[in-house]
CSV table of C-alpha atoms in Angstrom, one decimal:
chain,number,residue,atom,x,y,z
A,10,ASP,CA,-66.9,-165.4,-19.8
A,11,SER,CA,-65.8,-161.7,-20.6
A,12,GLU,CA,-67.5,-159.8,-18.0
A,13,LEU,CA,-66.3,-161.9,-15.4
A,14,LEU,CA,-62.7,-161.8,-16.5
A,15,LYS,CA,-63.4,-157.8,-16.6
A,16,TYR,CA,-64.0,-157.8,-13.0
A,17,LYS,CA,-61.1,-160.1,-12.1
A,18,ARG,CA,-59.0,-157.6,-13.9
A,19,TRP,CA,-60.6,-154.6,-12.1
A,20,TYR,CA,-60.2,-156.3,-8.9
A,21,ARG,CA,-56.4,-157.4,-9.1
A,22,GLU,CA,-55.8,-153.6,-10.0
A,23,ASP,CA,-57.8,-152.1,-7.1
A,24,VAL,CA,-56.6,-154.6,-4.3
A,25,VAL,CA,-53.3,-153.7,-4.3
A,26,VAL,CA,-53.9,-150.4,-2.8
A,27,ALA,CA,-56.4,-151.7,-0.6
A,28,ASN,CA,-54.0,-154.4,0.7
A,29,LYS,CA,-51.5,-151.6,1.6
A,30,TRP,CA,-53.7,-149.7,3.6
A,31,ARG,CA,-55.1,-153.2,5.5
A,32,LYS,CA,-51.5,-153.7,6.4
A,33,GLU,CA,-51.0,-150.6,8.3
A,34,ALA,CA,-54.7,-150.5,9.5
A,35,LYS,CA,-54.5,-153.9,10.9
A,36,GLU,CA,-51.4,-152.6,13.1
A,37,ASP,CA,-53.5,-149.3,14.1
A,38,PHE,CA,-56.5,-151.5,15.1
A,39,GLN,CA,-54.1,-153.7,17.3
A,40,PHE,CA,-52.4,-150.5,18.8
A,41,ARG,CA,-56.0,-149.3,19.7
A,42,ASP,CA,-56.9,-152.3,21.2
A,43,GLY,CA,-53.7,-152.6,23.4
A,44,HIS,CA,-51.8,-155.2,21.4
A,45,GLN,CA,-48.7,-152.8,21.0
A,46,TRP,CA,-45.8,-155.4,21.5
A,47,SER,CA,-44.1,-157.2,18.7
A,48,ARG,CA,-44.5,-160.8,19.0
A,49,GLU,CA,-40.3,-160.8,19.5
A,50,ASP,CA,-40.5,-158.2,22.4
A,51,ARG,CA,-43.1,-160.1,24.1
A,52,GLN,CA,-41.0,-163.3,23.7
A,53,VAL,CA,-38.2,-161.5,25.3
A,54,LEU,CA,-40.1,-160.8,28.5
A,55,GLU,CA,-41.5,-164.0,28.6
A,56,ASP,CA,-38.2,-165.6,28.2
A,57,GLN,CA,-36.7,-163.5,31.1
A,58,GLY,CA,-40.1,-164.3,33.2
A,59,ARG,CA,-40.9,-160.2,33.2
A,60,PRO,CA,-44.7,-159.2,32.9
A,61,VAL,CA,-45.7,-157.8,29.8
A,62,ILE,CA,-47.3,-154.6,30.7
A,63,THR,CA,-48.9,-152.1,28.2
A,64,PHE,CA,-50.2,-148.7,29.2
A,65,ASN,CA,-52.6,-148.1,26.2
A,66,ARG,CA,-52.9,-144.2,26.1
A,67,THR,CA,-53.8,-144.4,22.4
A,68,GLY,CA,-57.3,-146.4,23.1
A,69,VAL,CA,-58.1,-143.5,25.7
A,70,LEU,CA,-57.7,-140.9,23.2
A,71,VAL,CA,-59.8,-142.8,20.4
A,72,ASP,CA,-62.5,-143.3,22.9
A,73,ALA,CA,-62.6,-139.6,23.9
A,74,VAL,CA,-63.0,-138.5,20.6
A,75,VAL,CA,-65.7,-141.1,20.0
A,76,GLY,CA,-67.4,-139.8,23.0
A,77,LEU,CA,-67.3,-136.2,21.6
A,78,GLU,CA,-69.2,-137.8,18.5
A,79,THR,CA,-71.5,-139.6,20.1
A,80,GLY,CA,-72.5,-136.3,22.5
A,81,ASN,CA,-72.8,-134.3,19.3
A,82,ARG,CA,-74.1,-136.4,16.7
A,83,ARG,CA,-75.0,-135.1,13.1
A,84,GLU,CA,-79.0,-135.0,12.4
A,85,THR,CA,-80.3,-135.4,8.9
A,86,ARG,CA,-82.3,-132.1,7.5
A,87,PHE,CA,-83.8,-131.1,4.4
A,88,ILE,CA,-83.3,-127.6,4.0
A,89,PRO,CA,-85.9,-125.7,1.3
A,90,ARG,CA,-83.8,-123.7,-1.5
A,91,GLU,CA,-86.7,-121.9,-2.8
A,92,PRO,CA,-89.9,-120.6,-1.2
A,93,GLY,CA,-92.9,-122.8,-1.0
A,94,ASP,CA,-90.7,-126.0,-0.4
A,95,SER,CA,-90.8,-125.9,3.4
A,96,ILE,CA,-93.6,-128.4,3.7
A,97,ALA,CA,-92.0,-131.0,1.3
A,98,ASN,CA,-88.4,-130.6,3.0
A,99,GLU,CA,-90.3,-131.0,6.5
A,100,LEU,CA,-92.0,-134.3,5.1
A,101,LEU,CA,-88.5,-135.7,3.9
A,102,THR,CA,-87.0,-134.7,7.1
A,103,SER,CA,-89.6,-136.5,9.0
A,104,ALA,CA,-88.9,-139.5,6.6
A,105,ALA,CA,-85.3,-139.4,7.3
A,106,ASP,CA,-85.4,-139.5,11.0
A,107,TRP,CA,-88.2,-142.4,11.1
A,108,PHE,CA,-85.8,-144.4,8.8
A,109,ARG,CA,-83.0,-143.7,11.2
A,110,ASP,CA,-84.8,-144.3,14.4
A,111,SER,CA,-86.2,-147.8,12.8
A,112,CYS,CA,-82.6,-149.0,12.5
A,113,ASP,CA,-80.5,-147.5,15.3
A,114,ALA,CA,-78.3,-145.8,12.7
A,115,GLU,CA,-76.6,-143.4,15.0
A,116,ASP,CA,-75.0,-146.5,17.0
A,117,GLU,CA,-73.9,-147.9,13.7
A,118,GLU,CA,-72.6,-144.6,12.6
A,119,SER,CA,-70.4,-144.2,15.8
A,120,GLU,CA,-69.0,-147.5,15.3
A,121,ALA,CA,-67.9,-146.6,11.6
A,122,PHE,CA,-66.7,-143.3,13.1
A,123,LYS,CA,-64.5,-145.1,15.6
A,124,ASP,CA,-63.0,-146.8,12.5
A,125,THR,CA,-62.3,-143.9,10.8
A,126,VAL,CA,-60.3,-142.3,13.8
A,127,THR,CA,-58.7,-145.5,14.4
A,128,ALA,CA,-57.4,-146.3,10.8
A,129,GLY,CA,-58.7,-143.7,8.2
A,130,MET,CA,-61.5,-145.5,7.0
A,131,GLY,CA,-65.3,-146.2,8.2
A,132,TRP,CA,-68.1,-147.6,6.3
A,133,THR,CA,-71.9,-148.1,6.4
A,134,GLU,CA,-74.5,-149.7,4.2
A,135,THR,CA,-78.1,-148.3,3.8
A,136,ARG,CA,-80.7,-150.8,2.5
A,137,LEU,CA,-84.0,-152.4,3.1
A,138,ASP,CA,-83.8,-155.7,4.8
A,139,ARG,CA,-86.3,-158.0,3.7
A,140,THR,CA,-85.6,-161.2,5.9
A,141,ASN,CA,-88.7,-160.5,8.1
A,142,ASN,CA,-90.6,-158.0,6.1
A,143,PRO,CA,-91.5,-158.6,2.3
A,144,ASP,CA,-91.9,-155.0,2.0
A,145,GLY,CA,-88.5,-153.9,3.6
A,146,GLU,CA,-87.3,-152.6,6.8
A,147,PRO,CA,-84.8,-149.8,7.1
A,148,LYS,CA,-81.4,-151.1,7.8
A,149,ILE,CA,-78.2,-148.8,8.4
A,150,GLU,CA,-75.2,-151.1,9.5
A,151,ARG,CA,-71.6,-150.5,10.2
A,152,VAL,CA,-69.5,-152.3,7.5
A,153,ASP,CA,-66.0,-154.1,8.7
A,154,PRO,CA,-63.6,-151.8,6.6
A,155,PHE,CA,-61.2,-154.7,5.8
A,156,GLU,CA,-64.2,-156.1,3.3
A,157,MET,CA,-63.9,-152.9,1.2
A,158,VAL,CA,-61.9,-152.4,-1.7
A,159,TRP,CA,-62.0,-149.2,-3.8
A,160,SER,CA,-60.5,-147.9,-7.0
A,161,ALA,CA,-56.7,-148.0,-7.5
A,162,SER,CA,-56.9,-144.5,-9.0
A,163,ALA,CA,-59.0,-142.8,-6.5
A,164,SER,CA,-57.1,-139.9,-4.8
A,165,LYS,CA,-59.9,-137.4,-3.6
A,166,ALA,CA,-61.1,-137.2,0.1
A,167,ASN,CA,-63.8,-139.5,0.8
A,168,LEU,CA,-62.9,-141.6,-2.1
A,169,VAL,CA,-65.4,-139.3,-4.2
A,170,ASP,CA,-63.7,-140.1,-7.5
A,171,SER,CA,-63.6,-143.5,-7.0
A,172,LYS,CA,-65.1,-145.3,-10.0
A,173,ARG,CA,-65.6,-148.6,-8.5
A,174,LEU,CA,-66.2,-150.0,-4.9
A,175,TRP,CA,-65.8,-153.6,-3.9
A,176,ARG,CA,-67.2,-155.6,-0.7
A,177,VAL,CA,-65.6,-158.8,-0.2
A,178,ARG,CA,-66.6,-161.3,2.6
A,179,SER,CA,-66.3,-164.9,3.4
A,180,MET,CA,-69.6,-166.8,4.7
A,181,SER,CA,-71.0,-170.2,4.9
A,182,ILE,CA,-72.2,-172.0,1.8
A,183,GLU,CA,-75.9,-172.2,3.3
A,184,GLU,CA,-75.8,-168.2,3.3
A,185,ALA,CA,-74.5,-167.8,-0.1
A,186,ARG,CA,-77.3,-170.1,-1.5
A,187,LYS,CA,-79.8,-168.2,0.3
A,188,LEU,CA,-78.7,-165.1,-2.1
A,189,ALA,CA,-78.6,-166.8,-5.4
A,190,PRO,CA,-80.8,-170.2,-5.1
A,191,ASP,CA,-80.4,-170.8,-8.6
A,192,ALA,CA,-76.4,-170.6,-8.9
A,193,SER,CA,-74.3,-173.7,-8.5
A,194,ASP,CA,-71.9,-173.8,-5.5
A,195,ASP,CA,-68.6,-173.5,-7.7
A,196,ASP,CA,-70.2,-170.1,-8.9
A,197,LEU,CA,-71.0,-168.9,-5.7
A,198,ASN,CA,-67.5,-168.9,-4.4
A,199,ALA,CA,-65.4,-166.2,-5.6
A,200,ALA,CA,-61.8,-167.5,-5.1
A,201,TRP,CA,-60.2,-165.1,-7.3
A,202,ALA,CA,-61.3,-162.4,-4.9
A,203,ASP,CA,-59.9,-164.2,-1.8
A,204,VAL,CA,-56.4,-162.5,-1.6
A,205,GLU,CA,-54.3,-161.6,1.4
A,206,GLU,CA,-51.9,-159.0,1.7
A,207,ASP,CA,-49.2,-160.9,-0.6
A,208,ASP,CA,-51.9,-160.4,-3.1
A,209,GLU,CA,-52.3,-164.4,-3.6
A,210,PRO,CA,-55.2,-166.2,-3.3
A,211,SER,CA,-55.5,-167.9,0.2
A,212,ARG,CA,-57.9,-170.5,-0.9
A,213,SER,CA,-58.1,-172.1,-4.4
A,214,PRO,CA,-61.0,-173.8,-5.9
A,215,ALA,CA,-59.2,-177.1,-5.4
A,216,THR,CA,-58.9,-176.8,-1.7
A,217,TYR,CA,-62.5,-175.8,-1.6
A,218,ASP,CA,-63.9,-178.6,-3.5
A,219,LYS,CA,-61.8,-181.0,-0.9
A,220,GLU,CA,-64.0,-179.6,2.1
A,221,VAL,CA,-66.5,-182.0,3.3
A,222,ASP,CA,-69.7,-181.4,5.3
A,223,GLY,CA,-69.3,-181.5,8.8
A,224,PRO,CA,-71.8,-183.0,11.8
A,225,GLN,CA,-73.5,-179.7,11.9
A,226,GLY,CA,-74.3,-179.5,8.6
A,227,ASP,CA,-72.7,-178.0,5.6
A,228,ARG,CA,-69.7,-175.6,7.0
A,229,ARG,CA,-67.7,-174.8,3.9
A,230,LYS,CA,-66.8,-171.1,3.6
A,231,VAL,CA,-67.2,-169.2,0.1
A,232,THR,CA,-65.9,-165.7,-0.7
A,233,ILE,CA,-68.6,-163.6,-1.8
A,234,ALA,CA,-67.6,-160.5,-4.1
A,235,GLN,CA,-70.0,-157.6,-4.4
A,236,CYS,CA,-68.9,-154.7,-7.1
A,237,GLN,CA,-70.7,-151.4,-7.7
A,238,TYR,CA,-69.3,-149.3,-10.6
A,239,ARG,CA,-70.2,-146.5,-12.7
A,240,GLU,CA,-69.1,-146.2,-16.5
A,241,GLU,CA,-69.4,-142.8,-18.8
A,242,GLU,CA,-71.5,-143.0,-21.8
A,243,THR,CA,-71.3,-140.5,-25.1
A,244,TYR,CA,-74.7,-138.8,-26.0
A,245,TYR,CA,-75.7,-136.1,-28.5
A,246,LYS,CA,-78.3,-133.5,-27.7
A,247,ALA,CA,-79.5,-131.9,-31.2
A,248,VAL,CA,-82.5,-129.2,-32.0
A,249,ILE,CA,-84.6,-130.6,-35.0
A,250,LEU,CA,-87.2,-128.0,-36.4
A,251,SER,CA,-90.6,-129.7,-36.9
A,252,PRO,CA,-91.8,-128.8,-40.2
A,253,PRO,CA,-95.4,-128.0,-39.5
A,254,THR,CA,-94.6,-125.4,-36.8
A,255,MET,CA,-91.1,-124.9,-37.2
A,256,GLN,CA,-90.8,-125.1,-33.2
A,257,PRO,CA,-87.7,-126.4,-32.0
A,258,MET,CA,-87.8,-129.8,-30.7
A,259,GLN,CA,-85.1,-131.1,-28.5
A,260,VAL,CA,-83.7,-134.6,-28.7
A,261,ASP,CA,-81.3,-136.9,-26.7
A,262,LEU,CA,-79.4,-139.3,-29.1
A,263,ASP,CA,-77.6,-142.0,-27.4
A,264,ALA,CA,-74.6,-143.1,-28.7
A,265,ASP,CA,-72.1,-146.1,-28.0
A,266,LYS,CA,-68.9,-145.4,-26.1
């Protein structure tokens, strides 16, 4: 399939940059959590019968910065830009407050902020959760930064120039079937996106096929890849004069890329 090949090519380009960040970020998170000794140094101390003591000053600083953010949390406000917009903007502000209060958005954003302070990347996802309510319930959740991949060419702050965003995560085959009931198990497993820091697949389709059901049901794991991207298209604007009235009429003509 040409579309699938295109996505694979994009991902292979983008994941190289993300893996460089992941390698450093893994050390950052370990350092923040107090795991600051290398395996070799720890082994030397253990062989000598000496205790492995860590004075974690980094974690204290991170907690202090996160505490400042918690005490001075942002609020979502819609500011009127023209006279007469006050009532509409107050309604929008109230709706935003209701949405955020319904899903503990502040706590989720604080967790994402802690990720940002630690390793420079923090992510949240805003969506409607239809698990318990068919009409959808507000949901803002912190996303594991190690699941995210962005355009290799992105260079601006906050990745505002990124043309693609990926989220790649592992889940049970049962959960994946709920997302796409009509898809086959092979189609649900994006093994091509299951790459480690060496940029090689850590689980091939052959290995996946050999996995068997456990005593507690189907415990196989699959990799789900989600891609959001934007493409630019060329279009033309023309002014056509209507013969009866000779009044200008603006028409947008779409054109292929």
